[in-house]
Amino acid sequence: MEENSYQQKNRNHLKIYNSLTGKKELFHPIHKEYVGLYVCGPTVYNYLHLGNCRTFISFDIVFRYLKHLGYKVRYVRNITDVGHLENENLDIEDKISKKSRLEGLEPMEIVQKYTLSFHNLLNVLNVLPPSIEPTATGHIIEQIDMIQELIKKKLAYEVNGSVYFDLKEYRKFYPYGVISKNQVDQLFYKKLKFIEEKRGFHDFSLWKKAHSNHIMNWNSPWGRGFPGWHIECTTMSTKYLGETFDIHGGGIDLKFPHHECELAQAIGIYNKSYFAHYWMHTNMLTLNGKKMSKSTGNFLELKDIIYNKTCNKTFFPSIFRFYILQTHYRNIMNFSNKGLIEAEKGYHKIMKAIKILKNLEPKTKTSKNFDIVFNVHHWIDICYQAINDDFNLPLLITHLFQISTLIINDSIQNISHFHLLKKYMIYFVFDILGIQEINHHEEDSKKLKILIERLIKFRTEERKQKHWIISDKIRQELYHIGVLLHDNKFL
């Protein structure tokens, strides 16, 4: 079999679990050679925790694999830099405006600060950048146009300078709750307070009137205000991918209401049964058995992993990435230091096997151990089968462990198509899983840990002396080696 035929063959075997239908489906892109992928990006008002990282690593694998199969992929991942309300039904302020007030910075300073942090973090985790990364504030005009179209279709209404999506009117023509499987009538709670000007409890904001103290606001046909959270994603996804596209992704917590609202807006405007053909959702990364959340304080950041005080050792970002990939993206994963340590061992086992493989020449005689006639084509096939089964990376990693054991133990000698084994081992580990090789020895690691600790201590002293240029330079250099520092604003 020709090498590139593996990619072509496996195009027809990829199955994706579709949240819309609740089952695995063969992936058939709308256009034969092109794939449109949209993933909901961060609201840039805070640092990412490890649960957020899991989502972006998971869709990085989807992006990498589709490219590996030879598709031309347009990957759009947005930045929400306005409009994400703390609570839709209580009319609580925008998350970025709130953070702006708490930190005493302009909203766009907050946006810049946490967008840079987001990019730095994903770069450290070897997450590829998307094809397009649009921002909500960069698409205000398009959002206004879309809202006007919904009003024209009588699926939205304006009250006192705010515009809401009329869910009751929408449900006369289309079902709502098809992704999350929620029944809207069962989610109604009469005792819960909500904005009195809305016609219905679950009507959601398309445009909010800006109060006098709300810094982020724009002119609109309804007065000065700002867009709602849901309209942003519908606008940006359809602008860059079309009225219908292939895959829409995000964390499981976005199923309801965010993705349901996105879908309703798109169907309402374009009057098509589909918006995205496949909806993919990553499950939660929990800590102490509970969802990671900044608001509850139950979370970890990557900096807590790189220098793990509990284990009293340093973990490189590639170890964390490898750890994340050992649980299927649709399963809940509970973070544990024990799991991280085991992942480190597994990582080094695979890396050792690759190093041996790169320097190994195929032999034809039996070794001192035992001789296994290794069928490379079969091994490649079962690896692809694992990925094609809704990105079953834990099974793929099991196959990588099995071959690594044979290589390390010098147990395979007669290898047909030896060059293919090396090539596809590299494909699976580096190109598709996106694992990076760590070039260091144990002693170097200890010295690096000591150096990092001393630099952090020195930087803290410099900040106390208000030597900001030096402290910022140290932080920047530490970023490059995967150490992320979050400053106490009171220093």
Short mmCIF file of C-alpha atoms in Angstrom, two decimals:
data_model
loop_
_atom_site.label_atom_id
_atom_site.label_comp_id
_atom_site.label_asym_id
_atom_site.label_seq_id
_atom_site.Cartn_x
_atom_site.Cartn_y
_atom_site.Cartn_z
CA MET A 1 0.00 0.00 0.00
CA GLU A 2 1.33 3.45 -0.92
CA GLU A 3 1.95 5.68 2.08
CA ASN A 4 -0.46 8.46 1.11
CA SER A 5 -3.22 5.92 0.43
CA TYR A 6 -3.62 5.44 4.21
CA GLN A 7 -4.82 9.01 4.52
CA GLN A 8 -7.13 8.71 1.53
CA LYS A 9 -8.54 5.40 2.73
CA ASN A 10 -9.27 6.65 6.23
CA ARG A 11 -11.16 9.71 5.01
CA ASN A 12 -14.10 7.40 4.47
CA HIS A 13 -13.97 5.79 7.91
CA LEU A 14 -13.93 8.68 10.40
CA LYS A 15 -16.90 8.55 12.77
CA ILE A 16 -17.85 11.49 14.97
CA TYR A 17 -20.29 11.44 17.86
CA ASN A 18 -22.88 14.05 16.92
CA SER A 19 -24.54 15.71 19.92
CA LEU A 20 -27.37 16.74 17.62
CA THR A 21 -28.41 13.15 16.86
CA GLY A 22 -26.93 11.44 19.91
CA LYS A 23 -24.97 8.85 17.92
CA LYS A 24 -21.74 8.27 16.03
CA GLU A 25 -21.95 9.16 12.36
CA LEU A 26 -19.62 8.75 9.42
CA PHE A 27 -18.04 12.09 8.62
CA HIS A 28 -19.01 13.42 5.21
CA PRO A 29 -17.95 17.03 4.66
CA ILE A 30 -20.24 19.35 2.71
CA HIS A 31 -17.47 19.93 0.18
CA LYS A 32 -15.30 16.97 -0.77
CA GLU A 33 -11.89 18.55 -0.18
CA TYR A 34 -12.75 21.23 2.37
CA VAL A 35 -13.82 21.19 6.01
CA GLY A 36 -15.28 24.07 8.01
CA LEU A 37 -14.64 23.84 11.76
CA TYR A 38 -15.88 26.35 14.35
CA VAL A 39 -14.99 26.18 18.04
CA CYS A 40 -16.20 28.58 20.70
CA GLY A 41 -13.15 30.36 22.06
CA PRO A 42 -12.62 31.99 25.46
CA THR A 43 -14.24 35.00 27.04
CA VAL A 44 -11.04 36.89 27.75
CA TYR A 45 -11.63 38.15 31.28
CA ASN A 46 -9.44 35.73 33.22
CA TYR A 47 -6.67 33.15 32.92
CA LEU A 48 -7.54 29.69 31.60
CA HIS A 49 -7.78 26.82 34.03
CA LEU A 50 -6.89 23.23 33.13
CA GLY A 51 -10.49 22.37 32.23
CA ASN A 52 -10.46 25.07 29.56
CA CYS A 53 -7.15 23.71 28.28
CA ARG A 54 -8.67 20.26 27.81
CA THR A 55 -11.25 21.63 25.35
CA PHE A 56 -8.71 23.42 23.17
CA ILE A 57 -6.29 20.47 23.19
CA SER A 58 -9.13 18.14 22.13
CA PHE A 59 -10.12 20.28 19.15
CA ASP A 60 -6.47 20.74 18.25
CA ILE A 61 -6.44 16.96 17.67
CA VAL A 62 -9.53 17.23 15.45
CA PHE A 63 -7.85 20.02 13.45
CA ARG A 64 -4.58 18.09 13.15
CA TYR A 65 -6.24 14.84 12.10
CA LEU A 66 -8.44 16.41 9.44
CA LYS A 67 -5.35 18.10 7.99
CA HIS A 68 -3.48 14.79 8.19
CA LEU A 69 -6.24 13.18 6.11
CA GLY A 70 -5.55 15.74 3.42
CA TYR A 71 -8.49 18.07 3.91
CA LYS A 72 -8.11 21.81 3.51
CA VAL A 73 -9.45 22.91 6.88
CA ARG A 74 -10.70 26.36 7.75
CA TYR A 75 -10.63 26.39 11.53
CA VAL A 76 -12.39 29.39 13.10
CA ARG A 77 -12.08 29.95 16.84
CA ASN A 78 -13.50 33.19 18.18
CA ILE A 79 -12.49 35.55 20.96
CA THR A 80 -15.40 36.85 23.06
CA ASP A 81 -14.32 40.32 24.12
CA VAL A 82 -17.75 41.79 24.93
CA GLY A 83 -21.31 40.72 25.66
CA HIS A 84 -20.89 37.68 27.92
CA LEU A 85 -23.29 38.50 30.77
CA GLU A 86 -22.76 37.11 34.26
CA ASN A 87 -26.45 36.11 34.42
CA GLU A 88 -28.86 36.52 31.50
CA ASN A 89 -32.02 36.58 33.61
CA LEU A 90 -30.79 38.94 36.30
CA ASP A 91 -29.36 41.55 33.92
CA ILE A 92 -25.99 41.31 35.71
CA GLU A 93 -23.06 43.07 34.07
CA ASP A 94 -20.80 41.87 31.28
CA LYS A 95 -17.91 39.72 32.56
CA ILE A 96 -15.25 41.88 30.92
CA SER A 97 -16.79 45.11 32.22
CA LYS A 98 -16.88 43.61 35.70
CA LYS A 99 -13.23 42.56 35.51
CA SER A 100 -12.36 46.02 34.20
CA ARG A 101 -13.94 47.55 37.28
CA LEU A 102 -12.26 45.12 39.68
CA GLU A 103 -8.76 45.53 38.22
CA GLY A 104 -9.05 49.24 37.54
CA LEU A 105 -8.16 48.83 33.85
CA GLU A 106 -9.86 49.78 30.60
CA PRO A 107 -11.95 46.91 29.16
CA MET A 108 -9.65 46.62 26.15
CA GLU A 109 -6.66 46.39 28.49
CA ILE A 110 -8.39 43.44 30.15
CA VAL A 111 -9.05 41.92 26.72
CA GLN A 112 -5.45 42.38 25.61
CA LYS A 113 -4.01 41.05 28.85
CA TYR A 114 -6.00 37.82 28.87
CA THR A 115 -5.90 37.27 25.10
CA LEU A 116 -2.10 37.36 25.23
CA SER A 117 -2.17 34.96 28.18
CA PHE A 118 -4.51 32.64 26.25
CA HIS A 119 -2.22 32.59 23.20
CA ASN A 120 0.91 32.07 25.31
CA LEU A 121 -0.67 29.19 27.18
CA LEU A 122 -1.85 27.36 24.06
CA ASN A 123 1.52 27.89 22.42
CA VAL A 124 3.20 26.27 25.41
CA LEU A 125 0.81 23.31 25.06
CA ASN A 126 1.64 23.05 21.33
CA VAL A 127 -1.92 23.87 20.26
CA LEU A 128 -1.94 25.03 16.65
CA PRO A 129 -3.42 28.48 15.96
CA PRO A 130 -6.75 28.52 14.09
CA SER A 131 -7.07 29.67 10.48
CA ILE A 132 -9.12 32.68 11.60
CA GLU A 133 -9.58 34.10 15.10
CA PRO A 134 -12.31 36.76 14.90
CA THR A 135 -13.34 38.97 17.81
CA ALA A 136 -16.85 39.98 18.78
CA THR A 137 -15.97 43.68 18.86
CA GLY A 138 -14.65 43.40 15.31
CA HIS A 139 -18.05 42.25 14.03
CA ILE A 140 -20.54 44.67 15.60
CA ILE A 141 -21.97 45.77 12.23
CA GLU A 142 -22.58 42.18 11.11
CA GLN A 143 -24.28 41.38 14.43
CA ILE A 144 -26.58 44.39 14.10
CA ASP A 145 -27.48 43.26 10.57
CA MET A 146 -28.33 39.79 11.83
CA ILE A 147 -30.46 41.16 14.68
CA GLN A 148 -32.37 43.38 12.24
CA GLU A 149 -33.08 40.33 10.09
CA LEU A 150 -34.49 38.46 13.10
CA ILE A 151 -36.71 41.43 13.94
CA LYS A 152 -37.92 41.52 10.34
CA LYS A 153 -38.86 37.84 10.61
CA LYS A 154 -40.72 38.60 13.88
CA LEU A 155 -38.37 36.30 15.80
CA ALA A 156 -37.00 39.17 17.89
CA TYR A 157 -38.42 42.30 19.52
CA GLU A 158 -37.06 45.56 20.89
CA VAL A 159 -37.93 46.92 24.34
CA ASN A 160 -36.45 50.09 25.84
CA GLY A 161 -33.32 49.91 23.70
CA SER A 162 -32.68 46.17 24.21
CA VAL A 163 -33.53 43.42 21.71
CA TYR A 164 -34.55 39.89 22.70
CA PHE A 165 -35.02 36.66 20.79
CA ASP A 166 -38.69 35.60 20.91
CA LEU A 167 -38.45 31.93 21.81
CA LYS A 168 -42.23 31.38 21.90
CA GLU A 169 -42.55 32.66 18.34
CA TYR A 170 -39.58 30.57 17.19
CA ARG A 171 -41.04 27.40 18.66
CA LYS A 172 -44.15 27.78 16.52
CA PHE A 173 -42.00 26.81 13.56
CA TYR A 174 -38.88 25.05 14.88
CA PRO A 175 -37.94 22.82 17.83
CA TYR A 176 -35.68 24.21 20.56
CA GLY A 177 -33.43 22.11 22.79
CA VAL A 178 -32.38 19.61 20.12
CA ILE A 179 -28.69 19.61 21.09
CA SER A 180 -28.99 19.50 24.88
CA LYS A 181 -32.28 17.53 24.79
CA ASN A 182 -33.74 20.04 27.26
CA GLN A 183 -37.48 20.66 27.36
CA VAL A 184 -37.88 24.41 27.75
CA ASP A 185 -41.22 24.17 29.57
CA GLN A 186 -39.59 22.01 32.23
CA LEU A 187 -36.86 24.60 32.77
CA PHE A 188 -39.29 27.35 33.75
CA TYR A 189 -39.19 28.37 37.41
CA LYS A 190 -41.78 30.94 38.43
CA LYS A 191 -40.00 31.81 41.68
CA LEU A 192 -36.81 32.83 39.87
CA LYS A 193 -36.57 36.54 39.14
CA PHE A 194 -35.99 37.67 35.59
CA ILE A 195 -35.94 40.84 33.50
CA GLU A 196 -39.52 42.13 33.55
CA GLU A 197 -39.36 43.68 30.08
CA LYS A 198 -38.92 40.30 28.39
CA ARG A 199 -41.98 38.58 26.96
CA GLY A 200 -40.81 35.14 28.03
CA PHE A 201 -38.51 33.79 30.71
CA HIS A 202 -36.16 32.06 28.25
CA ASP A 203 -36.06 34.87 25.70
CA PHE A 204 -32.40 35.77 25.42
CA SER A 205 -30.51 38.97 24.70
CA LEU A 206 -29.47 39.88 21.19
CA TRP A 207 -28.63 43.47 22.03
CA LYS A 208 -28.44 45.11 25.46
CA LYS A 209 -29.02 48.75 26.20
CA ALA A 210 -25.89 50.22 27.78
CA HIS A 211 -26.32 51.86 31.15
CA SER A 212 -24.57 55.19 31.70
CA ASN A 213 -21.63 53.52 33.49
CA HIS A 214 -21.13 50.80 30.86
CA ILE A 215 -17.92 51.67 29.02
CA MET A 216 -18.24 49.25 26.11
CA ASN A 217 -21.10 50.39 23.89
CA TRP A 218 -21.85 51.09 20.23
CA ASN A 219 -24.45 52.95 18.19
CA SER A 220 -27.32 50.84 16.89
CA PRO A 221 -30.83 51.34 15.49
CA TRP A 222 -32.05 50.84 19.08
CA GLY A 223 -29.66 53.26 20.79
CA ARG A 224 -26.26 52.76 22.36
CA GLY A 225 -25.60 49.27 23.61
CA PHE A 226 -23.64 46.07 23.11
CA PRO A 227 -24.34 42.64 21.57
CA GLY A 228 -25.47 39.55 23.42
CA TRP A 229 -23.16 36.58 23.77
CA HIS A 230 -25.02 34.10 21.54
CA ILE A 231 -25.44 36.33 18.49
CA GLU A 232 -21.66 36.77 18.28
CA CYS A 233 -20.91 33.14 17.49
CA THR A 234 -23.73 32.75 14.97
CA THR A 235 -22.50 35.86 13.20
CA MET A 236 -18.80 34.96 13.10
CA SER A 237 -19.25 31.29 12.24
CA THR A 238 -21.57 31.94 9.29
CA LYS A 239 -19.50 34.87 8.03
CA TYR A 240 -16.37 32.75 7.64
CA LEU A 241 -17.83 29.27 7.08
CA GLY A 242 -21.16 29.91 5.36
CA GLU A 243 -24.81 29.42 6.28
CA THR A 244 -24.11 25.73 6.89
CA PHE A 245 -20.77 24.15 7.71
CA ASP A 246 -19.31 20.88 8.91
CA ILE A 247 -18.33 20.86 12.59
CA HIS A 248 -19.22 23.07 15.55
CA GLY A 249 -17.37 22.39 18.79
CA GLY A 250 -17.07 23.53 22.38
CA GLY A 251 -17.17 22.45 26.00
CA ILE A 252 -20.14 20.48 27.29
CA ASP A 253 -21.17 23.41 29.48
CA LEU A 254 -21.94 25.38 26.29
CA LYS A 255 -24.61 22.94 25.07
CA PHE A 256 -27.26 24.88 26.90
CA PRO A 257 -28.06 27.62 26.50
CA HIS A 258 -25.24 28.94 24.27
CA HIS A 259 -25.26 26.39 21.47
CA GLU A 260 -29.04 26.02 21.49
CA CYS A 261 -29.33 29.79 21.07
CA GLU A 262 -26.72 29.84 18.30
CA LEU A 263 -28.63 27.15 16.44
CA ALA A 264 -31.99 28.89 16.88
CA GLN A 265 -30.62 32.18 15.57
CA ALA A 266 -29.09 30.54 12.49
CA ILE A 267 -32.18 28.48 11.67
CA GLY A 268 -34.40 31.51 12.21
CA ILE A 269 -32.39 33.66 9.82
CA TYR A 270 -31.51 31.19 7.08
CA ASN A 271 -34.57 28.91 7.40
CA LYS A 272 -32.45 25.78 7.02
CA SER A 273 -32.73 22.60 9.04
CA TYR A 274 -28.97 22.55 9.60
CA PHE A 275 -26.49 25.09 10.90
CA ALA A 276 -23.53 22.83 11.65
CA HIS A 277 -23.84 19.21 10.51
CA TYR A 278 -21.84 17.78 13.42
CA TRP A 279 -21.83 19.14 16.98
CA MET A 280 -18.92 17.98 19.17
CA HIS A 281 -18.62 18.59 22.91
CA THR A 282 -15.74 17.90 25.25
CA ASN A 283 -16.57 16.79 28.76
CA MET A 284 -15.38 18.32 32.02
CA LEU A 285 -12.02 18.05 33.72
CA THR A 286 -12.91 17.87 37.38
CA LEU A 287 -10.89 18.49 40.53
CA ASN A 288 -11.80 16.75 43.78
CA GLY A 289 -14.77 15.29 41.93
CA LYS A 290 -16.23 18.72 41.13
CA LYS A 291 -16.25 20.90 38.03
CA MET A 292 -13.27 23.23 37.73
CA SER A 293 -14.50 26.78 38.17
CA LYS A 294 -12.84 30.12 38.88
CA SER A 295 -15.93 31.33 40.75
CA THR A 296 -15.81 28.47 43.28
CA GLY A 297 -12.01 28.43 43.59
CA ASN A 298 -11.95 24.74 42.61
CA PHE A 299 -9.43 24.91 39.78
CA LEU A 300 -5.81 24.50 38.76
CA GLU A 301 -3.81 26.43 36.19
CA LEU A 302 -0.92 25.18 34.09
CA LYS A 303 1.57 26.97 36.31
CA ASP A 304 0.37 24.73 39.17
CA ILE A 305 1.37 21.71 37.06
CA ILE A 306 4.70 22.93 35.75
CA TYR A 307 5.90 23.32 39.29
CA ASN A 308 3.75 20.90 41.26
CA LYS A 309 4.15 21.67 44.96
CA THR A 310 2.14 18.61 46.00
CA CYS A 311 4.46 16.24 44.13
CA ASN A 312 7.46 18.51 44.72
CA LYS A 313 8.58 18.11 41.13
CA THR A 314 8.42 19.79 37.73
CA PHE A 315 6.13 18.58 34.94
CA PHE A 316 6.67 19.82 31.42
CA PRO A 317 3.62 20.99 29.40
CA SER A 318 3.95 18.02 27.02
CA ILE A 319 3.35 15.71 29.98
CA PHE A 320 0.09 17.47 30.78
CA ARG A 321 -1.00 17.32 27.14
CA PHE A 322 -0.24 13.59 27.02
CA TYR A 323 -2.11 13.13 30.31
CA ILE A 324 -5.22 14.85 28.91
CA LEU A 325 -5.23 12.66 25.79
CA GLN A 326 -5.37 9.43 27.81
CA THR A 327 -9.05 10.00 28.61
CA HIS A 328 -11.63 10.12 25.82
CA TYR A 329 -12.77 13.68 25.17
CA ARG A 330 -16.44 12.79 25.84
CA ASN A 331 -15.72 11.27 29.27
CA ILE A 332 -15.46 13.16 32.52
CA MET A 333 -11.84 13.25 33.66
CA ASN A 334 -10.87 13.82 37.28
CA PHE A 335 -7.45 15.39 37.66
CA SER A 336 -5.01 13.58 39.95
CA ASN A 337 -1.30 13.88 40.62
CA LYS A 338 -1.06 10.09 40.48
CA GLY A 339 -2.45 10.12 36.94
CA LEU A 340 -0.02 12.85 35.96
CA ILE A 341 2.93 10.86 37.28
CA GLU A 342 1.78 7.75 35.39
CA ALA A 343 1.39 9.83 32.24
CA GLU A 344 4.97 11.03 32.62
CA LYS A 345 6.19 7.44 32.77
CA GLY A 346 4.17 6.52 29.68
CA TYR A 347 5.40 9.58 27.83
CA HIS A 348 9.05 8.70 28.45
CA LYS A 349 8.43 5.09 27.41
CA ILE A 350 7.10 6.18 24.01
CA MET A 351 9.89 8.73 23.56
CA LYS A 352 12.50 6.10 24.38
CA ALA A 353 10.99 3.76 21.79
CA ILE A 354 11.04 6.48 19.12
CA LYS A 355 14.66 7.28 19.88
CA ILE A 356 15.58 3.60 19.50
CA LEU A 357 13.52 3.30 16.36
CA LYS A 358 15.22 6.26 14.71
CA ASN A 359 18.60 4.59 15.15
CA LEU A 360 17.47 1.04 14.50
CA GLU A 361 18.12 -0.92 11.36
CA PRO A 362 15.89 -3.90 10.53
CA LYS A 363 17.44 -7.31 11.17
CA THR A 364 16.70 -10.61 9.51
CA LYS A 365 18.05 -13.00 12.10
CA THR A 366 16.56 -13.97 15.42
CA SER A 367 17.81 -12.01 18.46
CA LYS A 368 18.79 -13.37 21.85
CA ASN A 369 15.18 -12.86 22.96
CA PHE A 370 12.51 -14.04 20.58
CA ASP A 371 11.62 -13.14 17.06
CA ILE A 372 8.28 -11.58 16.17
CA VAL A 373 7.37 -11.05 12.56
CA PHE A 374 5.73 -7.68 12.96
CA ASN A 375 3.05 -6.69 10.46
CA VAL A 376 3.41 -2.92 10.12
CA HIS A 377 0.36 -2.50 7.90
CA HIS A 378 -1.88 -4.18 10.47
CA TRP A 379 -0.51 -1.98 13.26
CA ILE A 380 -1.06 1.19 11.21
CA ASP A 381 -4.60 0.05 10.42
CA ILE A 382 -5.58 -0.51 14.05
CA CYS A 383 -4.10 2.87 15.02
CA TYR A 384 -6.23 4.58 12.39
CA GLN A 385 -9.24 2.54 13.48
CA ALA A 386 -8.84 3.92 16.99
CA ILE A 387 -8.72 7.55 15.82
CA ASN A 388 -11.58 6.99 13.39
CA ASP A 389 -13.78 5.72 16.21
CA ASP A 390 -14.72 9.23 17.38
CA PHE A 391 -11.10 10.10 18.20
CA ASN A 392 -10.51 7.20 20.59
CA LEU A 393 -7.07 8.42 21.58
CA PRO A 394 -6.79 6.26 24.72
CA LEU A 395 -6.96 3.20 22.43
CA LEU A 396 -4.42 4.74 20.05
CA ILE A 397 -2.07 5.35 22.98
CA THR A 398 -2.53 1.71 24.05
CA HIS A 399 -1.31 0.65 20.59
CA LEU A 400 1.64 3.04 20.93
CA PHE A 401 2.51 1.53 24.31
CA GLN A 402 2.37 -2.00 22.89
CA ILE A 403 4.77 -1.27 20.04
CA SER A 404 7.01 0.74 22.38
CA THR A 405 7.36 -2.26 24.69
CA LEU A 406 8.40 -4.48 21.77
CA ILE A 407 10.92 -1.92 20.51
CA ILE A 408 12.49 -1.30 23.94
CA ASN A 409 12.73 -5.04 24.65
CA ASP A 410 14.34 -5.65 21.26
CA SER A 411 11.57 -8.15 20.57
CA ILE A 412 10.83 -7.35 16.95
CA GLN A 413 13.37 -8.20 14.32
CA ASN A 414 11.71 -9.17 11.05
CA ILE A 415 9.82 -6.00 10.21
CA SER A 416 8.18 -5.74 6.83
CA HIS A 417 8.24 -2.19 5.49
CA PHE A 418 10.45 -0.99 8.33
CA HIS A 419 10.45 2.62 7.11
CA LEU A 420 6.66 2.76 7.46
CA LEU A 421 6.84 1.90 11.15
CA LYS A 422 9.18 4.81 11.82
CA LYS A 423 7.18 7.18 9.65
CA TYR A 424 3.80 6.38 11.19
CA MET A 425 5.07 6.25 14.75
CA ILE A 426 6.20 9.84 14.19
CA TYR A 427 2.92 10.73 12.47
CA PHE A 428 0.78 9.46 15.33
CA VAL A 429 2.87 10.83 18.20
CA PHE A 430 4.08 14.18 16.90
CA ASP A 431 1.80 15.21 14.03
CA ILE A 432 -1.59 13.98 15.24
CA LEU A 433 -1.28 13.86 19.03
CA GLY A 434 0.90 16.96 18.93
CA ILE A 435 3.27 15.65 21.60
CA GLN A 436 6.60 17.46 21.77
CA GLU A 437 9.91 15.86 22.61
CA ILE A 438 11.58 17.05 25.79
CA ASN A 439 15.32 17.20 25.45
CA HIS A 440 16.69 17.06 28.97
CA HIS A 441 18.39 14.74 31.42
CA GLU A 442 17.37 14.17 35.03
CA GLU A 443 20.17 16.34 36.37
CA ASP A 444 19.36 19.13 33.94
CA SER A 445 15.74 18.99 35.10
CA LYS A 446 16.75 19.46 38.74
CA LYS A 447 19.00 22.38 37.87
CA LEU A 448 16.25 23.97 35.79
CA LYS A 449 13.81 23.67 38.66
CA ILE A 450 16.23 25.40 41.04
CA LEU A 451 16.91 28.13 38.49
CA ILE A 452 13.20 28.75 37.92
CA GLU A 453 12.53 29.00 41.65
CA ARG A 454 15.36 31.51 42.10
CA LEU A 455 14.21 33.58 39.13
CA ILE A 456 10.67 33.72 40.52
CA LYS A 457 11.96 34.75 43.94
CA PHE A 458 14.24 37.40 42.40
CA ARG A 459 11.36 38.71 40.28
CA THR A 460 9.11 39.01 43.33
CA GLU A 461 11.73 41.18 45.02
CA GLU A 462 12.06 43.32 41.89
CA ARG A 463 8.30 43.86 41.79
CA LYS A 464 8.31 44.95 45.42
CA GLN A 465 10.88 47.56 44.41
CA LYS A 466 8.60 48.51 41.47
CA HIS A 467 11.26 47.55 38.92
CA TRP A 468 8.59 46.70 36.37
CA ILE A 469 10.80 46.48 33.27
CA ILE A 470 13.05 43.82 34.81
CA SER A 471 10.15 41.86 36.29
CA ASP A 472 8.22 41.89 33.00
CA LYS A 473 11.28 40.70 31.10
CA ILE A 474 11.75 37.78 33.50
CA ARG A 475 8.09 36.82 33.18
CA GLN A 476 8.36 36.93 29.38
CA GLU A 477 11.44 34.70 29.35
CA LEU A 478 9.80 32.21 31.71
CA TYR A 479 6.80 32.05 29.36
CA HIS A 480 9.08 30.77 26.61
CA ILE A 481 10.01 27.71 28.66
CA GLY A 482 6.45 27.02 29.76
CA VAL A 483 6.34 28.79 33.13
CA LEU A 484 3.27 31.03 33.45
CA LEU A 485 3.20 33.58 36.26
CA HIS A 486 0.10 35.39 37.46
CA ASP A 487 0.79 38.55 39.41
CA ASN A 488 -0.84 39.78 42.56
CA LYS A 489 -2.25 43.16 41.56
CA PHE A 490 -1.54 44.60 45.00
CA LEU A 491 2.23 44.31 44.62
#
